Amino acid sequence: MKPELFPDKIKPYILPQPSGDLIYNCLGCGLEFPIEKLHYTCPECGQVLLIQDRRFQRLKEIPPETWHLIFDYRKMLTLPAMKGIYRFHEFIGSMIPLDAVVYLGEGHTPIIEANLHMQEKTGCRFFFKNDGQNPSASFKDRGMASALSYIHYLIREGLTEDVLAVCASTGDTSAAAALYAAYLQPNIKSAVLLPHKKVTPQQLSQPLGSGAKVFEIPGVFDDCMKVVEALSENYNVALLNSKNAWRILGQESYSYEIAQDLEYDMKDKVVVLPIGNAGNITAVMSGFLKFYDTGIITTLPKILGVQSAHANPVYRYYLEPDAARRKFKPVTVQPSVAQAAMIGNPVSMPRVIHLTKLYNDLSGKQNVFFMEVTEQAIMDWELTANRNGHIACTHGGESLAGLFAARQQGIVHSQEVSIIDSTAHALKFSGFQEMYFENTFPEEFQITPEPALVNRPVLVRPKTIDRFPAPGSSMDADDFKRFVQATSEYIATDLNLKKAPDS
Ligand SMILES: *Cc1c(COP(=O)(O)O)cnc(C)c1O
Ligand SMILES: [Zn+2]
């Protein structure tokens, strides 16, 4: 719909102008720094940053019901800049002009309700929010749309030029970074660092296809992160890891979309997500807090962060109930099917500690929970979900396993409705499904296939015939007839089919 056709009440708000006063805020020393320069950590104390709007109060001058209408009417716009995460412009990067926004189809991923069978199996109602339906097939596109729109803005303002964007990645960050950088070439080039043999072939193909320079590094993600940090401290590069606070800002869109999809009613809602480097859970909490602060939602949903027992530093930290005695200790990770979350020293841990406290305080009760699940449970729940019409990746399986455990432990109640983050598309991690179906998991994973979940292809080559079609060679008509007959009979027998009455 054209902006001039919107109701008069909404018209002034429908296309946002650059507004607000964004600054980097240090979680360590509390200092603030202007956004005209790209910072990843505090120049004073080295702690991670979050972006804050010093004029956030102005957003409270608009009544919550008007905000609902603004976002709902914006759904009808055809302007590309407003079709993705910047539908929530005032909350996501309000100083970015719309013509600097990079939109590649990210955001507004569907929420799909689990069928009755799944609800019975888990003991609760839930939806998957399929973030694998983003352009590079993971939620990372939300943060990259934000980070690259910001860099695009800096370039246009003449504040930077010839950007080399770099990131370390468990696979999906590099796919997203390379994709968005490719769109902005030649102004931006990208280089990605991946742990050798610790990303799937599909994930490796993505930055290669987008034309990024790809470096494979021995070790795990945490090792790559140290190298890329050294690069960003000593050379003129733009770091695109979630250490970059612009990533967090974009990923807040996940919360805003859930609120909008549920008609802004977050009572008795639970949001479940996997934790790796902890950027996503930071963003999800931050997003709900902003909507809560402005009255756009009036309840903070319960948050459930899930980790594999093979990479569980955040879960371990919160095992200590006394906040004063908690001490963060990085863990050495073991192989995990939730490979994109296989991180022992999450960069956003200080943000998680800060926001979890704030979130619980404002909720007036514990409202953020951390769960641990086994590798076996991750695979079993992923495969079960996908046998019931979902497209969950292993991390979606991890989240579902976490929800099930939380339900069993009484952390989630039967009247609550959960939204589960399937953070990537199942296809990116199909290699783990294959290992499960073929029972070829290396020992360290400690996964034994559940026979009822195994599914394998059947090669049909009936013994009654000896000629089969092959590409490039033609077949005798009678041979071909025999092939069709023998093959169809084989399949009919295998499927136990009954003959149609008039055949
Ligand atoms: C990056 C990633 C995660 C972990 O998210 P963090 O923000 O690092 O906690 C989980 N699942 C998938 C598919 C990912 O790509
Ligand atoms: Zn500081």
mmCIF file of N, CA and C in Angstrom, residues 33-150:
data_model
loop_
_atom_site.group_PDB
_atom_site.id
_atom_site.type_symbol
_atom_site.label_atom_id
_atom_site.label_comp_id
_atom_site.label_asym_id
_atom_site.label_seq_id
_atom_site.Cartn_x
_atom_site.Cartn_y
_atom_site.Cartn_z
ATOM 1 N N PHE A 33 30.506 6.321 24.180
ATOM 2 C CA PHE A 33 31.332 6.708 23.037
ATOM 3 C C PHE A 33 30.435 6.932 21.828
ATOM 4 N N PRO A 34 30.757 7.959 21.002
ATOM 5 C CA PRO A 34 29.910 8.236 19.826
ATOM 6 C C PRO A 34 29.978 7.111 18.789
ATOM 7 N N ILE A 35 28.879 6.935 18.046
ATOM 8 C CA ILE A 35 28.810 5.817 17.087
ATOM 9 C C ILE A 35 29.462 6.143 15.747
ATOM 10 N N GLU A 36 29.965 7.353 15.585
ATOM 11 C CA GLU A 36 30.557 7.711 14.288
ATOM 12 C C GLU A 36 31.812 6.894 14.011
ATOM 13 N N LYS A 37 32.340 6.242 15.054
ATOM 14 C CA LYS A 37 33.476 5.360 14.862
ATOM 15 C C LYS A 37 33.048 3.960 15.296
ATOM 16 N N LEU A 38 33.537 2.939 14.556
ATOM 17 C CA LEU A 38 33.172 1.564 14.881
ATOM 18 C C LEU A 38 34.029 1.063 16.048
ATOM 19 N N HIS A 39 33.378 0.785 17.176
ATOM 20 C CA HIS A 39 34.070 0.195 18.338
ATOM 21 C C HIS A 39 33.504 -1.192 18.606
ATOM 22 N N TYR A 40 34.353 -2.077 19.090
ATOM 23 C CA TYR A 40 33.860 -3.411 19.497
ATOM 24 C C TYR A 40 33.933 -3.570 20.996
ATOM 25 N N THR A 41 34.979 -2.961 21.567
ATOM 26 C CA THR A 41 35.153 -3.020 23.019
ATOM 27 C C THR A 41 35.457 -1.605 23.488
ATOM 28 N N CYS A 42 35.347 -1.414 24.774
ATOM 29 C CA CYS A 42 35.562 -0.089 25.367
ATOM 30 C C CYS A 42 37.021 0.342 25.183
ATOM 31 N N PRO A 43 37.262 1.517 24.568
ATOM 32 C CA PRO A 43 38.641 1.985 24.412
ATOM 33 C C PRO A 43 39.316 2.226 25.764
ATOM 34 N N GLU A 44 38.534 2.414 26.815
ATOM 35 C CA GLU A 44 39.099 2.667 28.146
ATOM 36 C C GLU A 44 39.432 1.386 28.898
ATOM 37 N N CYS A 45 38.421 0.459 28.968
ATOM 38 C CA CYS A 45 38.623 -0.691 29.860
ATOM 39 C C CYS A 45 38.548 -2.044 29.142
ATOM 40 N N GLY A 46 38.215 -2.051 27.850
ATOM 41 C CA GLY A 46 38.254 -3.297 27.083
ATOM 42 C C GLY A 46 37.019 -4.178 27.207
ATOM 43 N N GLN A 47 36.032 -3.735 27.977
ATOM 44 C CA GLN A 47 34.803 -4.519 28.162
ATOM 45 C C GLN A 47 33.894 -4.413 26.918
ATOM 46 N N VAL A 48 32.941 -5.358 26.785
ATOM 47 C CA VAL A 48 32.016 -5.280 25.638
ATOM 48 C C VAL A 48 31.040 -4.110 25.803
ATOM 49 N N LEU A 49 30.467 -3.714 24.663
ATOM 50 C CA LEU A 49 29.585 -2.545 24.625
ATOM 51 C C LEU A 49 28.163 -2.943 24.249
ATOM 52 N N LEU A 50 27.214 -2.092 24.576
ATOM 53 C CA LEU A 50 25.871 -2.197 24.014
ATOM 54 C C LEU A 50 25.517 -0.817 23.464
ATOM 55 N N ILE A 51 24.674 -0.796 22.418
ATOM 56 C CA ILE A 51 24.280 0.494 21.864
ATOM 57 C C ILE A 51 23.016 0.960 22.580
ATOM 58 N N GLN A 52 23.038 2.197 23.033
ATOM 59 C CA GLN A 52 21.858 2.745 23.694
ATOM 60 C C GLN A 52 21.441 4.038 23.028
ATOM 61 N N ASP A 53 20.163 4.344 23.182
ATOM 62 C CA ASP A 53 19.600 5.559 22.615
ATOM 63 C C ASP A 53 19.403 6.541 23.762
ATOM 64 N N ARG A 54 20.169 7.622 23.762
ATOM 65 C CA ARG A 54 20.063 8.581 24.869
ATOM 66 C C ARG A 54 18.720 9.300 24.857
ATOM 67 N N ARG A 55 18.036 9.221 23.724
ATOM 68 C CA ARG A 55 16.718 9.871 23.651
ATOM 69 C C ARG A 55 15.599 8.830 23.606
ATOM 70 N N PHE A 56 15.843 7.658 24.200
ATOM 71 C CA PHE A 56 14.851 6.578 24.174
ATOM 72 C C PHE A 56 13.509 7.025 24.766
ATOM 73 N N GLN A 57 13.561 7.941 25.759
ATOM 74 C CA GLN A 57 12.333 8.399 26.432
ATOM 75 C C GLN A 57 11.294 8.930 25.434
ATOM 76 N N ARG A 58 11.762 9.492 24.315
ATOM 77 C CA ARG A 58 10.821 10.079 23.357
ATOM 78 C C ARG A 58 9.859 9.032 22.819
ATOM 79 N N LEU A 59 10.305 7.760 22.796
ATOM 80 C CA LEU A 59 9.453 6.706 22.238
ATOM 81 C C LEU A 59 8.254 6.435 23.147
ATOM 82 N N LYS A 60 8.366 6.835 24.403
ATOM 83 C CA LYS A 60 7.257 6.626 25.349
ATOM 84 C C LYS A 60 6.168 7.676 25.182
ATOM 85 N N GLU A 61 6.475 8.722 24.400
ATOM 86 C CA GLU A 61 5.442 9.742 24.164
ATOM 87 C C GLU A 61 4.382 9.231 23.203
ATOM 88 N N ILE A 62 4.691 8.189 22.471
ATOM 89 C CA ILE A 62 3.703 7.580 21.571
ATOM 90 C C ILE A 62 3.009 6.461 22.356
ATOM 91 N N PRO A 63 1.660 6.489 22.457
ATOM 92 C CA PRO A 63 0.980 5.467 23.256
ATOM 93 C C PRO A 63 1.208 4.061 22.679
ATOM 94 N N PRO A 64 1.263 3.025 23.526
ATOM 95 C CA PRO A 64 1.500 1.654 23.051
ATOM 96 C C PRO A 64 0.537 1.238 21.939
ATOM 97 N N GLU A 65 -0.745 1.635 22.066
ATOM 98 C CA GLU A 65 -1.726 1.209 21.038
ATOM 99 C C GLU A 65 -1.349 1.812 19.684
ATOM 100 N N THR A 66 -0.789 3.019 19.704
ATOM 101 C CA THR A 66 -0.368 3.638 18.442
ATOM 102 C C THR A 66 0.830 2.878 17.866
ATOM 103 N N TRP A 67 1.764 2.487 18.727
ATOM 104 C CA TRP A 67 2.894 1.676 18.254
ATOM 105 C C TRP A 67 2.392 0.394 17.588
ATOM 106 N N HIS A 68 1.404 -0.254 18.210
ATOM 107 C CA HIS A 68 0.862 -1.490 17.611
ATOM 108 C C HIS A 68 0.379 -1.204 16.191
ATOM 109 N N LEU A 69 -0.379 -0.085 16.061
ATOM 110 C CA LEU A 69 -0.907 0.256 14.736
ATOM 111 C C LEU A 69 0.221 0.580 13.753
ATOM 112 N N ILE A 70 1.234 1.301 14.236
ATOM 113 C CA ILE A 70 2.352 1.668 13.349
ATOM 114 C C ILE A 70 3.002 0.398 12.784
ATOM 115 N N PHE A 71 3.348 -0.533 13.664
ATOM 116 C CA PHE A 71 4.013 -1.757 13.193
ATOM 117 C C PHE A 71 3.078 -2.581 12.313
ATOM 118 N N ASP A 72 1.810 -2.634 12.702
ATOM 119 C CA ASP A 72 0.878 -3.465 11.927
ATOM 120 C C ASP A 72 0.618 -2.857 10.550
ATOM 121 N N TYR A 73 0.490 -1.542 10.481
ATOM 122 C CA TYR A 73 0.296 -0.903 9.169
ATOM 123 C C TYR A 73 1.560 -1.015 8.311
ATOM 124 N N ARG A 74 2.710 -0.939 8.959
ATOM 125 C CA ARG A 74 3.964 -1.026 8.186
ATOM 126 C C ARG A 74 4.090 -2.357 7.441
ATOM 127 N N LYS A 75 3.362 -3.368 7.918
ATOM 128 C CA LYS A 75 3.376 -4.658 7.213
ATOM 129 C C LYS A 75 2.932 -4.499 5.765
ATOM 130 N N MET A 76 2.127 -3.471 5.504
ATOM 131 C CA MET A 76 1.558 -3.319 4.155
ATOM 132 C C MET A 76 2.459 -2.539 3.209
ATOM 133 N N LEU A 77 3.560 -1.999 3.725
ATOM 134 C CA LEU A 77 4.445 -1.209 2.855
ATOM 135 C C LEU A 77 5.187 -2.108 1.863
ATOM 136 N N THR A 78 5.462 -1.553 0.690
ATOM 137 C CA THR A 78 6.239 -2.325 -0.289
ATOM 138 C C THR A 78 7.683 -1.815 -0.392
ATOM 139 N N LEU A 79 7.995 -0.766 0.352
ATOM 140 C CA LEU A 79 9.344 -0.196 0.342
ATOM 141 C C LEU A 79 10.341 -1.204 0.929
ATOM 142 N N PRO A 80 11.360 -1.628 0.140
ATOM 143 C CA PRO A 80 12.273 -2.674 0.634
ATOM 144 C C PRO A 80 12.864 -2.377 2.019
ATOM 145 N N ALA A 81 13.285 -1.126 2.248
ATOM 146 C CA ALA A 81 13.944 -0.798 3.520
ATOM 147 C C ALA A 81 13.045 -1.089 4.721
ATOM 148 N N MET A 82 11.733 -1.126 4.509
ATOM 149 C CA MET A 82 10.808 -1.328 5.627
ATOM 150 C C MET A 82 10.263 -2.753 5.664
ATOM 151 N N LYS A 83 10.768 -3.608 4.803
ATOM 152 C CA LYS A 83 10.227 -4.976 4.736
ATOM 153 C C LYS A 83 10.938 -5.946 5.674
ATOM 154 N N GLY A 84 12.117 -5.570 6.153
ATOM 155 C CA GLY A 84 12.875 -6.479 7.009
ATOM 156 C C GLY A 84 12.862 -6.021 8.458
ATOM 157 N N ILE A 85 14.044 -6.075 9.095
ATOM 158 C CA ILE A 85 14.122 -5.762 10.520
ATOM 159 C C ILE A 85 13.822 -4.293 10.806
ATOM 160 N N TYR A 86 13.949 -3.419 9.788
ATOM 161 C CA TYR A 86 13.735 -1.988 10.037
ATOM 162 C C TYR A 86 12.251 -1.605 10.062
ATOM 163 N N ARG A 87 11.362 -2.585 10.038
ATOM 164 C CA ARG A 87 9.973 -2.301 10.380
ATOM 165 C C ARG A 87 9.959 -1.684 11.794
ATOM 166 N N PHE A 88 10.955 -2.074 12.593
ATOM 167 C CA PHE A 88 11.050 -1.598 13.975
ATOM 168 C C PHE A 88 12.171 -0.550 14.089
ATOM 169 N N HIS A 89 12.288 0.283 13.064
ATOM 170 C CA HIS A 89 13.384 1.239 12.901
ATOM 171 C C HIS A 89 13.723 2.000 14.176
ATOM 172 N N GLU A 90 12.714 2.524 14.856
ATOM 173 C CA GLU A 90 12.947 3.370 16.036
ATOM 174 C C GLU A 90 13.662 2.602 17.139
ATOM 175 N N PHE A 91 13.567 1.253 17.105
ATOM 176 C CA PHE A 91 14.145 0.427 18.158
ATOM 177 C C PHE A 91 15.444 -0.250 17.715
ATOM 178 N N ILE A 92 15.765 -0.177 16.414
ATOM 179 C CA ILE A 92 16.846 -1.011 15.896
ATOM 180 C C ILE A 92 18.074 -0.248 15.440
ATOM 181 N N GLY A 93 17.904 0.949 15.002
ATOM 182 C CA GLY A 93 19.078 1.704 14.543
ATOM 183 C C GLY A 93 18.520 3.000 14.012
ATOM 184 N N SER A 94 17.881 3.733 14.916
ATOM 185 C CA SER A 94 17.006 4.840 14.513
ATOM 186 C C SER A 94 17.756 5.956 13.796
ATOM 187 N N MET A 95 19.094 5.947 13.861
ATOM 188 C CA MET A 95 19.820 7.007 13.158
ATOM 189 C C MET A 95 20.161 6.623 11.718
ATOM 190 N N ILE A 96 19.856 5.391 11.328
ATOM 191 C CA ILE A 96 20.167 4.947 9.962
ATOM 192 C C ILE A 96 19.075 5.455 9.010
ATOM 193 N N PRO A 97 19.445 6.258 8.013
ATOM 194 C CA PRO A 97 18.425 6.687 7.037
ATOM 195 C C PRO A 97 17.963 5.489 6.205
ATOM 196 N N LEU A 98 16.688 5.505 5.808
ATOM 197 C CA LEU A 98 16.125 4.335 5.111
ATOM 198 C C LEU A 98 16.898 4.001 3.838
ATOM 199 N N ASP A 99 17.460 5.030 3.168
ATOM 200 C CA ASP A 99 18.145 4.704 1.908
ATOM 201 C C ASP A 99 19.547 4.121 2.126
ATOM 202 N N ALA A 100 19.977 3.985 3.387
ATOM 203 C CA ALA A 100 21.240 3.269 3.658
ATOM 204 C C ALA A 100 20.979 1.830 4.078
ATOM 205 N N VAL A 101 19.686 1.487 4.259
ATOM 206 C CA VAL A 101 19.339 0.152 4.750
ATOM 207 C C VAL A 101 19.622 -0.908 3.679
ATOM 208 N N VAL A 102 20.275 -1.984 4.090
ATOM 209 C CA VAL A 102 20.527 -3.111 3.188
ATOM 210 C C VAL A 102 19.484 -4.179 3.513
ATOM 211 N N TYR A 103 18.668 -4.507 2.542
ATOM 212 C CA TYR A 103 17.613 -5.512 2.757
ATOM 213 C C TYR A 103 17.798 -6.662 1.775
ATOM 214 N N LEU A 104 18.034 -7.854 2.281
ATOM 215 C CA LEU A 104 18.184 -9.030 1.412
ATOM 216 C C LEU A 104 17.118 -10.093 1.711
ATOM 217 N N GLY A 105 16.047 -9.682 2.359
ATOM 218 C CA GLY A 105 14.962 -10.634 2.610
ATOM 219 C C GLY A 105 14.971 -11.226 4.002
ATOM 220 N N GLU A 106 15.692 -10.569 4.924
ATOM 221 C CA GLU A 106 15.794 -11.118 6.282
ATOM 222 C C GLU A 106 14.587 -10.748 7.147
ATOM 223 N N GLY A 107 14.384 -11.549 8.160
ATOM 224 C CA GLY A 107 13.371 -11.249 9.173
ATOM 225 C C GLY A 107 11.978 -11.726 8.811
ATOM 226 N N HIS A 108 11.058 -11.514 9.750
ATOM 227 C CA HIS A 108 9.646 -11.903 9.585
ATOM 228 C C HIS A 108 9.524 -13.380 9.205
ATOM 229 N N THR A 109 10.301 -14.182 9.862
ATOM 230 C CA THR A 109 10.257 -15.625 9.640
ATOM 231 C C THR A 109 8.993 -16.181 10.304
ATOM 232 N N PRO A 110 8.433 -17.241 9.744
ATOM 233 C CA PRO A 110 7.133 -17.719 10.234
ATOM 234 C C PRO A 110 7.225 -18.425 11.584
ATOM 235 N N ILE A 111 6.148 -18.349 12.358
ATOM 236 C CA ILE A 111 6.036 -19.208 13.536
ATOM 237 C C ILE A 111 5.009 -20.298 13.211
ATOM 238 N N ILE A 112 5.426 -21.534 13.419
ATOM 239 C CA ILE A 112 4.655 -22.698 12.986
ATOM 240 C C ILE A 112 4.261 -23.523 14.210
ATOM 241 N N GLU A 113 2.961 -23.692 14.393
ATOM 242 C CA GLU A 113 2.491 -24.393 15.589
ATOM 243 C C GLU A 113 2.758 -25.896 15.472
ATOM 244 N N ALA A 114 3.219 -26.482 16.569
ATOM 245 C CA ALA A 114 3.440 -27.932 16.604
ATOM 246 C C ALA A 114 2.095 -28.653 16.563
ATOM 247 N N ASN A 115 2.058 -29.788 15.892
ATOM 248 C CA ASN A 115 0.804 -30.534 15.790
ATOM 249 C C ASN A 115 0.470 -31.211 17.129
ATOM 250 N N LEU A 116 -0.728 -31.804 17.178
ATOM 251 C CA LEU A 116 -1.206 -32.381 18.437
ATOM 252 C C LEU A 116 -0.270 -33.468 18.946
ATOM 253 N N HIS A 117 0.258 -34.256 18.009
ATOM 254 C CA HIS A 117 1.157 -35.335 18.399
ATOM 255 C C HIS A 117 2.351 -34.780 19.174
ATOM 256 N N MET A 118 2.941 -33.711 18.664
ATOM 257 C CA MET A 118 4.105 -33.104 19.322
ATOM 258 C C MET A 118 3.715 -32.476 20.662
ATOM 259 N N GLN A 119 2.524 -31.895 20.707
ATOM 260 C CA GLN A 119 2.079 -31.272 21.962
ATOM 261 C C GLN A 119 1.890 -32.337 23.030
ATOM 262 N N GLU A 120 1.369 -33.501 22.607
ATOM 263 C CA GLU A 120 1.194 -34.590 23.573
ATOM 264 C C GLU A 120 2.545 -35.116 24.044
ATOM 265 N N LYS A 121 3.453 -35.222 23.107
ATOM 266 C CA LYS A 121 4.770 -35.757 23.450
ATOM 267 C C LYS A 121 5.554 -34.858 24.419
ATOM 268 N N THR A 122 5.401 -33.547 24.246
ATOM 269 C CA THR A 122 6.162 -32.621 25.099
ATOM 270 C C THR A 122 5.358 -32.164 26.314
ATOM 271 N N GLY A 123 4.035 -32.321 26.249
ATOM 272 C CA GLY A 123 3.205 -31.863 27.364
ATOM 273 C C GLY A 123 2.968 -30.363 27.362
ATOM 274 N N CYS A 124 3.155 -29.738 26.203
ATOM 275 C CA CYS A 124 2.851 -28.302 26.141
ATOM 276 C C CYS A 124 2.656 -27.851 24.696
ATOM 277 N N ARG A 125 2.022 -26.681 24.570
ATOM 278 C CA ARG A 125 1.795 -26.095 23.245
ATOM 279 C C ARG A 125 3.030 -25.295 22.859
ATOM 280 N N PHE A 126 3.466 -25.446 21.640
ATOM 281 C CA PHE A 126 4.617 -24.635 21.216
ATOM 282 C C PHE A 126 4.629 -24.390 19.720
ATOM 283 N N PHE A 127 5.384 -23.368 19.363
ATOM 284 C CA PHE A 127 5.610 -23.002 17.962
ATOM 285 C C PHE A 127 7.117 -23.019 17.702
ATOM 286 N N PHE A 128 7.492 -23.396 16.508
ATOM 287 C CA PHE A 128 8.869 -23.135 16.073
ATOM 288 C C PHE A 128 8.860 -21.803 15.325
ATOM 289 N N LYS A 129 9.796 -20.925 15.616
ATOM 290 C CA LYS A 129 10.005 -19.765 14.745
ATOM 291 C C LYS A 129 11.204 -20.110 13.875
ATOM 292 N N ASN A 130 10.942 -20.242 12.583
ATOM 293 C CA ASN A 130 11.917 -20.813 11.647
ATOM 294 C C ASN A 130 12.906 -19.779 11.142
ATOM 295 N N ASP A 131 13.938 -19.512 11.930
ATOM 296 C CA ASP A 131 14.906 -18.523 11.472
ATOM 297 C C ASP A 131 15.839 -19.067 10.396
ATOM 298 N N GLY A 132 15.713 -20.365 10.112
ATOM 299 C CA GLY A 132 16.405 -20.926 8.964
ATOM 300 C C GLY A 132 15.834 -20.428 7.646
ATOM 301 N N GLN A 133 14.693 -19.734 7.695
ATOM 302 C CA GLN A 133 14.108 -19.188 6.469
ATOM 303 C C GLN A 133 14.607 -17.773 6.166
ATOM 304 N N ASN A 134 15.692 -17.388 6.790
ATOM 305 C CA ASN A 134 16.387 -16.152 6.422
ATOM 306 C C ASN A 134 17.268 -16.408 5.186
ATOM 307 N N PRO A 135 17.751 -15.318 4.508
ATOM 308 C CA PRO A 135 18.443 -15.533 3.226
ATOM 309 C C PRO A 135 19.666 -16.459 3.269
ATOM 310 N N SER A 136 20.494 -16.387 4.311
ATOM 311 C CA SER A 136 21.616 -17.328 4.358
ATOM 312 C C SER A 136 21.280 -18.505 5.261
ATOM 313 N N ALA A 137 19.998 -18.654 5.571
ATOM 314 C CA ALA A 137 19.460 -19.818 6.280
ATOM 315 C C ALA A 137 19.849 -19.907 7.763
ATOM 316 N N SER A 138 20.072 -18.751 8.390
ATOM 317 C CA SER A 138 20.175 -18.721 9.856
ATOM 318 C C SER A 138 19.799 -17.325 10.355
ATOM 319 N N PHE A 139 19.606 -17.233 11.675
ATOM 320 C CA PHE A 139 19.217 -15.942 12.277
ATOM 321 C C PHE A 139 20.299 -14.879 12.151
ATOM 322 N N LYS A 140 21.530 -15.279 11.839
ATOM 323 C CA LYS A 140 22.637 -14.337 11.777
ATOM 324 C C LYS A 140 22.379 -13.203 10.776
ATOM 325 N N ASP A 141 21.498 -13.439 9.801
ATOM 326 C CA ASP A 141 21.195 -12.390 8.824
ATOM 327 C C ASP A 141 20.586 -11.153 9.474
ATOM 328 N N ARG A 142 19.865 -11.347 10.579
ATOM 329 C CA ARG A 142 19.260 -10.193 11.275
ATOM 330 C C ARG A 142 20.345 -9.223 11.739
ATOM 331 N N GLY A 143 21.373 -9.781 12.369
ATOM 332 C CA GLY A 143 22.455 -8.939 12.890
ATOM 333 C C GLY A 143 23.301 -8.349 11.776
ATOM 334 N N MET A 144 23.475 -9.135 10.701
ATOM 335 C CA MET A 144 24.301 -8.638 9.590
ATOM 336 C C MET A 144 23.579 -7.518 8.850
ATOM 337 N N ALA A 145 22.257 -7.614 8.692
ATOM 338 C CA ALA A 145 21.512 -6.540 8.031
ATOM 339 C C ALA A 145 21.731 -5.239 8.805
ATOM 340 N N SER A 146 21.763 -5.341 10.122
ATOM 341 C CA SER A 146 21.980 -4.159 10.957
ATOM 342 C C SER A 146 23.426 -3.665 10.838
ATOM 343 N N ALA A 147 24.387 -4.567 11.008
ATOM 344 C CA ALA A 147 25.800 -4.159 10.992
ATOM 345 C C ALA A 147 26.198 -3.597 9.631
ATOM 346 N N LEU A 148 25.715 -4.235 8.557
ATOM 347 C CA LEU A 148 26.115 -3.778 7.214
ATOM 348 C C LEU A 148 25.349 -2.524 6.789
ATOM 349 N N SER A 149 24.136 -2.349 7.287
ATOM 350 C CA SER A 149 23.421 -1.085 7.013
ATOM 351 C C SER A 149 24.171 0.061 7.681
ATOM 352 N N TYR A 150 24.656 -0.198 8.896
ATOM 353 C CA TYR A 150 25.417 0.827 9.627
ATOM 354 C C TYR A 150 26.720 1.170 8.879
#
